[in-house]
mmCIF file of C-alpha atoms in Angstrom:
data_model
loop_
_atom_site.group_PDB
_atom_site.id
_atom_site.type_symbol
_atom_site.label_atom_id
_atom_site.label_comp_id
_atom_site.label_asym_id
_atom_site.label_seq_id
_atom_site.Cartn_x
_atom_site.Cartn_y
_atom_site.Cartn_z
ATOM 1 C CA MET A 1 105.276 -45.851 102.915
ATOM 2 C CA ARG A 2 107.825 -44.183 105.197
ATOM 3 C CA THR A 3 107.032 -40.550 106.059
ATOM 4 C CA ARG A 4 109.217 -38.168 104.098
ATOM 5 C CA ILE A 5 110.969 -35.524 106.184
ATOM 6 C CA LEU A 6 111.604 -32.317 104.264
ATOM 7 C CA SER A 7 114.709 -30.244 104.828
ATOM 8 C CA PRO A 8 114.403 -26.564 105.837
ATOM 9 C CA LYS A 9 115.612 -25.635 102.352
ATOM 10 C CA GLU A 10 112.950 -27.793 100.656
ATOM 11 C CA ILE A 11 110.271 -26.189 102.796
ATOM 12 C CA ARG A 12 111.508 -22.663 102.036
ATOM 13 C CA GLU A 13 111.652 -23.334 98.292
ATOM 14 C CA PHE A 14 108.206 -24.890 98.261
ATOM 15 C CA GLN A 15 106.656 -22.021 100.218
ATOM 16 C CA LYS A 16 108.431 -19.474 98.030
ATOM 17 C CA THR A 17 106.994 -21.065 94.851
ATOM 18 C CA ILE A 18 103.433 -21.143 96.210
ATOM 19 C CA TRP A 19 103.542 -17.588 97.567
ATOM 20 C CA LYS A 20 105.048 -16.211 94.379
ATOM 21 C CA TYR A 21 102.242 -17.693 92.289
ATOM 22 C CA TYR A 22 99.554 -16.512 94.710
ATOM 23 C CA LYS A 23 100.800 -12.926 94.793
ATOM 24 C CA LYS A 24 100.663 -12.816 91.013
ATOM 25 C CA HIS A 25 97.632 -14.975 90.198
ATOM 26 C CA GLY A 26 95.600 -15.413 93.409
ATOM 27 C CA ARG A 27 91.828 -15.437 92.898
ATOM 28 C CA ASP A 28 89.753 -12.637 94.426
ATOM 29 C CA LEU A 29 86.881 -14.684 95.864
ATOM 30 C CA PRO A 30 84.279 -13.194 98.245
ATOM 31 C CA TRP A 31 84.869 -15.768 101.005
ATOM 32 C CA CYS A 32 88.586 -14.949 100.882
ATOM 33 C CA ARG A 33 87.754 -11.366 101.909
ATOM 34 C CA THR A 34 85.927 -12.235 105.105
ATOM 35 C CA GLN A 35 86.571 -13.957 108.403
ATOM 36 C CA ASN A 36 82.928 -13.793 109.421
ATOM 37 C CA PRO A 37 82.281 -17.318 110.786
ATOM 38 C CA TYR A 38 78.775 -17.540 109.319
ATOM 39 C CA ARG A 39 79.918 -16.548 105.835
ATOM 40 C CA ILE A 40 82.816 -18.988 106.022
ATOM 41 C CA VAL A 41 80.474 -21.837 107.010
ATOM 42 C CA VAL A 42 78.113 -20.994 104.134
ATOM 43 C CA SER A 43 80.986 -20.971 101.622
ATOM 44 C CA GLU A 44 82.502 -24.212 102.908
ATOM 45 C CA ILE A 45 79.214 -26.112 102.755
ATOM 46 C CA MET A 46 78.435 -24.716 99.298
ATOM 47 C CA LEU A 47 81.881 -25.603 97.950
ATOM 48 C CA GLN A 48 81.586 -29.263 98.948
ATOM 49 C CA GLN A 49 81.633 -31.156 95.617
ATOM 50 C CA THR A 50 80.686 -27.999 93.685
ATOM 51 C CA GLN A 51 82.743 -25.819 91.346
ATOM 52 C CA VAL A 52 83.608 -22.270 92.407
ATOM 53 C CA SER A 53 81.988 -20.811 89.287
ATOM 54 C CA ARG A 54 78.606 -22.278 90.307
ATOM 55 C CA VAL A 55 78.925 -21.120 93.903
ATOM 56 C CA LEU A 56 79.841 -17.455 93.283
ATOM 57 C CA ASP A 57 76.410 -16.026 92.437
ATOM 58 C CA LYS A 58 74.495 -18.384 94.718
ATOM 59 C CA TYR A 59 76.723 -17.466 97.669
ATOM 60 C CA LYS A 60 75.791 -13.794 97.330
ATOM 61 C CA GLU A 61 72.107 -14.573 96.810
ATOM 62 C CA PHE A 62 72.030 -16.867 99.849
ATOM 63 C CA LEU A 63 73.652 -14.258 102.098
ATOM 64 C CA ARG A 64 71.163 -11.629 100.951
ATOM 65 C CA ALA A 65 68.283 -13.938 101.841
ATOM 66 C CA PHE A 66 69.795 -15.264 105.084
ATOM 67 C CA PRO A 67 72.506 -12.873 106.367
ATOM 68 C CA SER A 68 73.157 -14.593 109.706
ATOM 69 C CA PHE A 69 72.914 -17.846 111.633
ATOM 70 C CA LYS A 70 69.747 -16.505 113.288
ATOM 71 C CA THR A 71 67.915 -15.591 110.069
ATOM 72 C CA LEU A 72 68.790 -18.950 108.522
ATOM 73 C CA ALA A 73 67.730 -20.855 111.649
ATOM 74 C CA GLN A 74 64.343 -19.115 111.618
ATOM 75 C CA ALA A 75 63.695 -19.481 107.857
ATOM 76 C CA LYS A 76 61.178 -21.857 106.316
ATOM 77 C CA GLN A 77 62.843 -24.985 104.961
ATOM 78 C CA SER A 78 61.085 -24.525 101.632
ATOM 79 C CA ASP A 79 62.533 -20.998 101.343
ATOM 80 C CA VAL A 80 66.036 -22.300 102.031
ATOM 81 C CA LEU A 81 65.662 -24.964 99.320
ATOM 82 C CA ARG A 82 64.265 -22.392 96.892
ATOM 83 C CA VAL A 83 67.299 -20.125 97.275
ATOM 84 C CA TRP A 84 69.633 -23.144 97.148
ATOM 85 C CA GLN A 85 68.244 -24.266 93.767
ATOM 86 C CA GLY A 86 70.981 -24.663 91.144
ATOM 87 C CA LEU A 87 73.711 -25.888 93.486
ATOM 88 C CA GLY A 88 72.654 -29.533 93.727
ATOM 89 C CA TYR A 89 73.210 -31.865 96.694
ATOM 90 C CA ASN A 90 70.150 -30.343 98.400
ATOM 91 C CA ARG A 91 70.845 -32.204 101.625
ATOM 92 C CA ARG A 92 73.625 -29.659 102.168
ATOM 93 C CA ALA A 93 70.989 -26.913 102.398
ATOM 94 C CA LEU A 94 69.230 -28.818 105.184
ATOM 95 C CA ALA A 95 72.555 -29.458 106.921
ATOM 96 C CA LEU A 96 73.420 -25.768 106.722
ATOM 97 C CA GLN A 97 70.117 -24.774 108.299
ATOM 98 C CA ARG A 98 70.566 -27.389 111.033
ATOM 99 C CA ILE A 99 74.044 -25.998 111.701
ATOM 100 C CA ALA A 100 72.478 -22.550 112.103
ATOM 101 C CA VAL A 101 69.863 -23.890 114.517
ATOM 102 C CA LYS A 102 72.566 -25.601 116.593
ATOM 103 C CA VAL A 103 74.721 -22.454 116.720
ATOM 104 C CA VAL A 104 71.749 -20.309 117.757
ATOM 105 C CA GLU A 105 70.228 -22.683 120.288
ATOM 106 C CA GLU A 106 73.339 -24.214 121.842
ATOM 107 C CA TYR A 107 76.122 -21.660 121.355
ATOM 108 C CA LYS A 108 74.385 -18.265 121.620
ATOM 109 C CA GLU A 109 74.988 -17.537 117.910
ATOM 110 C CA LYS A 110 78.769 -17.923 118.226
ATOM 111 C CA LEU A 111 80.427 -20.642 116.146
ATOM 112 C CA PRO A 112 82.742 -22.911 118.197
ATOM 113 C CA GLN A 113 86.443 -22.652 117.341
ATOM 114 C CA ASP A 114 87.287 -26.272 118.102
ATOM 115 C CA PRO A 115 87.243 -28.592 115.034
ATOM 116 C CA LYS A 116 86.413 -31.551 117.283
ATOM 117 C CA VAL A 117 83.217 -29.786 118.298
ATOM 118 C CA LEU A 118 82.406 -28.725 114.733
ATOM 119 C CA LYS A 119 82.681 -32.365 113.584
ATOM 120 C CA THR A 120 79.556 -33.074 115.627
ATOM 121 C CA PHE A 121 77.549 -30.600 113.507
ATOM 122 C CA PRO A 122 75.356 -31.762 110.580
ATOM 123 C CA GLY A 123 77.176 -31.865 107.236
ATOM 124 C CA ILE A 124 80.588 -31.046 108.733
ATOM 125 C CA GLY A 125 83.227 -33.757 108.430
ATOM 126 C CA GLU A 126 86.834 -33.733 109.580
ATOM 127 C CA ALA A 127 88.181 -31.738 106.618
ATOM 128 C CA SER A 128 85.378 -29.165 106.713
ATOM 129 C CA ALA A 129 85.726 -28.717 110.485
ATOM 130 C CA SER A 130 89.424 -27.924 110.150
ATOM 131 C CA SER A 131 89.015 -25.692 107.102
ATOM 132 C CA ILE A 132 86.285 -23.643 108.801
ATOM 133 C CA VAL A 133 88.530 -23.078 111.828
ATOM 134 C CA VAL A 134 91.419 -22.068 109.548
ATOM 135 C CA PHE A 135 89.429 -19.621 107.427
ATOM 136 C CA ALA A 136 87.228 -18.148 110.169
ATOM 137 C CA PHE A 137 89.770 -17.985 112.999
ATOM 138 C CA ASN A 138 93.181 -18.280 111.244
ATOM 139 C CA LYS A 139 94.164 -21.320 113.304
ATOM 140 C CA SER A 140 96.892 -23.749 112.229
ATOM 141 C CA GLU A 141 94.865 -26.883 111.510
ATOM 142 C CA ILE A 142 95.741 -29.571 108.961
ATOM 143 C CA PHE A 143 93.275 -30.529 106.247
ATOM 144 C CA ILE A 144 93.224 -31.704 102.649
ATOM 145 C CA GLU A 145 90.905 -31.181 99.692
ATOM 146 C CA THR A 146 91.239 -31.874 95.981
ATOM 147 C CA ASN A 147 93.301 -28.819 95.013
ATOM 148 C CA ILE A 148 95.672 -29.152 97.960
ATOM 149 C CA ARG A 149 96.043 -32.835 97.103
ATOM 150 C CA SER A 150 97.024 -31.876 93.549
ATOM 151 C CA VAL A 151 99.762 -29.530 94.768
ATOM 152 C CA PHE A 152 101.466 -32.082 97.008
ATOM 153 C CA ILE A 153 101.257 -34.904 94.483
ATOM 154 C CA HIS A 154 102.749 -32.576 91.840
ATOM 155 C CA PHE A 155 105.720 -31.539 93.996
ATOM 156 C CA PHE A 156 106.438 -34.596 96.110
ATOM 157 C CA PHE A 157 105.005 -37.663 94.337
ATOM 158 C CA LYS A 158 105.921 -37.015 90.689
ATOM 159 C CA ASN A 159 106.756 -40.630 89.881
ATOM 160 C CA LYS A 160 104.225 -42.285 92.152
ATOM 161 C CA LYS A 161 100.796 -43.759 91.469
ATOM 162 C CA ASN A 162 97.999 -44.557 93.904
ATOM 163 C CA VAL A 163 99.025 -41.893 96.410
ATOM 164 C CA TYR A 164 97.267 -41.996 99.784
ATOM 165 C CA ASP A 165 96.201 -38.916 101.738
ATOM 166 C CA LYS A 166 97.868 -40.390 104.824
ATOM 167 C CA ASP A 167 101.207 -39.911 103.035
ATOM 168 C CA ILE A 168 100.369 -36.319 102.117
ATOM 169 C CA PHE A 169 99.200 -35.137 105.555
ATOM 170 C CA PRO A 170 102.694 -35.059 107.159
ATOM 171 C CA LEU A 171 103.949 -32.888 104.273
ATOM 172 C CA ILE A 172 101.053 -30.455 104.673
ATOM 173 C CA GLU A 173 101.948 -30.169 108.352
ATOM 174 C CA GLN A 174 105.670 -29.686 107.687
ATOM 175 C CA THR A 175 105.149 -26.967 105.076
ATOM 176 C CA LEU A 176 102.305 -25.090 106.796
ATOM 177 C CA ASP A 177 102.904 -21.350 107.093
ATOM 178 C CA THR A 178 101.830 -20.934 110.710
ATOM 179 C CA LYS A 179 102.101 -17.129 110.577
ATOM 180 C CA ASN A 180 99.082 -16.927 108.293
ATOM 181 C CA PRO A 181 97.590 -20.385 107.720
ATOM 182 C CA ARG A 182 94.379 -18.876 106.344
ATOM 183 C CA LYS A 183 96.055 -17.145 103.422
ATOM 184 C CA TRP A 184 98.497 -20.039 102.963
ATOM 185 C CA TYR A 185 95.683 -22.505 102.343
ATOM 186 C CA PHE A 186 94.091 -20.089 99.869
ATOM 187 C CA ALA A 187 97.440 -19.940 98.074
ATOM 188 C CA LEU A 188 97.748 -23.736 97.999
ATOM 189 C CA MET A 189 94.257 -24.161 96.573
ATOM 190 C CA ASP A 190 94.818 -21.529 93.871
ATOM 191 C CA TYR A 191 98.029 -23.262 92.813
ATOM 192 C CA GLY A 192 96.127 -26.564 92.693
ATOM 193 C CA VAL A 193 93.428 -25.043 90.489
ATOM 194 C CA MET A 194 96.134 -23.991 88.040
ATOM 195 C CA LEU A 195 97.663 -27.482 88.009
ATOM 196 C CA LYS A 196 94.326 -29.184 87.357
ATOM 197 C CA LYS A 197 93.863 -27.198 84.157
ATOM 198 C CA GLY A 198 96.721 -29.278 82.753
ATOM 199 C CA GLU A 199 98.006 -32.539 84.188
ATOM 200 C CA ASN A 200 95.514 -32.807 87.098
ATOM 201 C CA PRO A 201 97.812 -34.622 89.566
ATOM 202 C CA SER A 202 94.781 -35.679 91.632
ATOM 203 C CA ARG A 203 94.257 -38.549 89.185
ATOM 204 C CA LYS A 204 97.226 -40.249 90.847
ATOM 205 C CA SER A 205 95.366 -40.297 94.166
ATOM 206 C CA VAL A 206 93.643 -43.475 95.330
ATOM 207 C CA HIS A 207 90.887 -41.149 96.554
ATOM 208 C CA HIS A 208 90.157 -39.740 93.080
ATOM 209 C CA ILE A 209 86.644 -40.628 91.917
ATOM 210 C CA LYS A 210 85.362 -40.065 88.408
ATOM 211 C CA GLN A 211 81.714 -39.107 88.674
ATOM 212 C CA LYS A 212 79.007 -40.572 86.476
ATOM 213 C CA PRO A 213 77.129 -38.245 84.088
ATOM 214 C CA PHE A 214 74.906 -36.052 86.273
ATOM 215 C CA LYS A 215 71.672 -36.646 84.325
ATOM 216 C CA GLU A 216 72.014 -40.404 84.806
ATOM 217 C CA SER A 217 72.226 -40.133 88.572
ATOM 218 C CA ASP A 218 69.623 -40.347 91.333
ATOM 219 C CA ARG A 219 70.976 -36.988 92.477
ATOM 220 C CA TYR A 220 69.602 -35.432 89.293
ATOM 221 C CA ILE A 221 66.174 -37.014 89.840
ATOM 222 C CA ARG A 222 66.055 -35.925 93.484
ATOM 223 C CA GLY A 223 67.043 -32.376 92.584
ATOM 224 C CA TYR A 224 64.464 -32.246 89.808
ATOM 225 C CA ILE A 225 61.727 -33.479 92.151
ATOM 226 C CA ILE A 226 62.553 -30.752 94.667
ATOM 227 C CA LYS A 227 62.561 -28.154 91.883
ATOM 228 C CA LEU A 228 59.107 -29.307 90.751
ATOM 229 C CA LEU A 229 57.747 -29.153 94.301
ATOM 230 C CA ILE A 230 59.119 -25.632 94.741
ATOM 231 C CA GLN A 231 57.376 -24.538 91.530
ATOM 232 C CA ASN A 232 54.152 -26.485 92.191
ATOM 233 C CA LYS A 233 53.651 -27.031 95.904
ATOM 234 C CA LYS A 234 51.813 -30.350 95.532
ATOM 235 C CA GLN A 235 52.423 -33.172 93.044
ATOM 236 C CA THR A 236 51.133 -36.714 92.666
ATOM 237 C CA LEU A 237 53.396 -39.627 91.810
ATOM 238 C CA PHE A 238 51.884 -39.696 88.317
ATOM 239 C CA GLN A 239 52.618 -35.988 87.783
ATOM 240 C CA LEU A 240 56.202 -36.387 88.981
ATOM 241 C CA GLN A 241 56.790 -39.461 86.823
ATOM 242 C CA LYS A 242 55.442 -37.642 83.759
ATOM 243 C CA ALA A 243 57.669 -34.606 84.397
ATOM 244 C CA VAL A 244 60.874 -36.456 85.330
ATOM 245 C CA HIS A 245 60.654 -39.132 82.582
ATOM 246 C CA ARG A 246 62.039 -41.998 84.664
ATOM 247 C CA ASP A 247 60.551 -45.358 85.607
ATOM 248 C CA LYS A 248 58.083 -45.448 88.480
ATOM 249 C CA GLU A 249 60.230 -47.647 90.760
ATOM 250 C CA ARG A 250 63.220 -45.320 90.548
ATOM 251 C CA ILE A 251 61.120 -42.223 91.255
ATOM 252 C CA GLU A 252 59.461 -43.981 94.203
ATOM 253 C CA LYS A 253 62.889 -44.814 95.613
ATOM 254 C CA CYS A 254 64.000 -41.183 95.313
ATOM 255 C CA LEU A 255 60.757 -39.998 96.918
ATOM 256 C CA HIS A 256 61.211 -42.468 99.761
ATOM 257 C CA ASP A 257 64.791 -41.269 100.353
ATOM 258 C CA LEU A 258 63.744 -37.598 100.260
ATOM 259 C CA ASN A 259 60.981 -38.343 102.755
ATOM 260 C CA GLN A 260 63.399 -40.173 105.092
ATOM 261 C CA GLU A 261 65.851 -37.282 104.932
ATOM 262 C CA GLY A 262 63.207 -34.722 105.876
ATOM 263 C CA PHE A 263 62.771 -32.962 102.543
ATOM 264 C CA LEU A 264 59.138 -33.794 101.839
ATOM 265 C CA LYS A 265 55.928 -35.237 103.198
ATOM 266 C CA LYS A 266 53.256 -37.447 101.659
ATOM 267 C CA SER A 267 49.495 -37.277 102.137
ATOM 268 C CA LYS A 268 47.138 -39.510 100.125
ATOM 269 C CA ASN A 269 49.708 -40.017 97.339
ATOM 270 C CA VAL A 270 50.300 -36.254 97.098
ATOM 271 C CA TYR A 271 53.832 -34.995 97.800
ATOM 272 C CA SER A 272 54.898 -31.583 99.092
ATOM 273 C CA LEU A 273 57.960 -30.022 100.696
ATOM 274 C CA VAL A 274 58.328 -29.870 104.463
ATOM 275 C CA GLY A 275 58.031 -26.326 105.793
#
């Protein structure tokens, strides 16, 4: 598909619409009120594949327990997982702690401002690297996430199906408000949240994935196992199987994966969390 070039008038009208909505209906979220790099990193990792409503309380609780890169880097892994409980995707908690360790040990507790460097950190992909730089340092980087995707499909791909992100990226770049990219991206995402309550334009994206029911997933089993090991520090395979109510082979697979990823250790058929 040929890249669409927007006219100055189209850009002005688009920006005017987004800003007008944001000034009237913008969400007052705690991570929108800070440019503290640590707090921005915590919010960005927490918000990966997780609804804002679930993150709000946990974000505050996590910052109370671990208020800085240094305190998180020095914390016990089991304590980090305990505070993380309820958010799911527990590997993000480990990634976040590893990020903290890297910042403390290699960058003297100062988060790098280069997205190319941040991409080398655990749990930080291309989009997260750019969004962290935007929100922590107000730099004009280009990134896309589900709500931003919804906005651009709604305005510029009304009659299209199977829209690719590669066709959206040039439009994000053309319409970026470089005077305040940080607030502009917040405005875009809030407009996208509003759109998804109705038509949800993201369904037209080739990147849209409909998730399976959570309780049928291995993610649910893994999360439940970690929860059980937080509550009862040591569990046998039989105890876990009885509590989780899944077949032995599937639980063994989840235990193997958790062990490989550094969540737990095994000693004489007894499992416990690392740290």
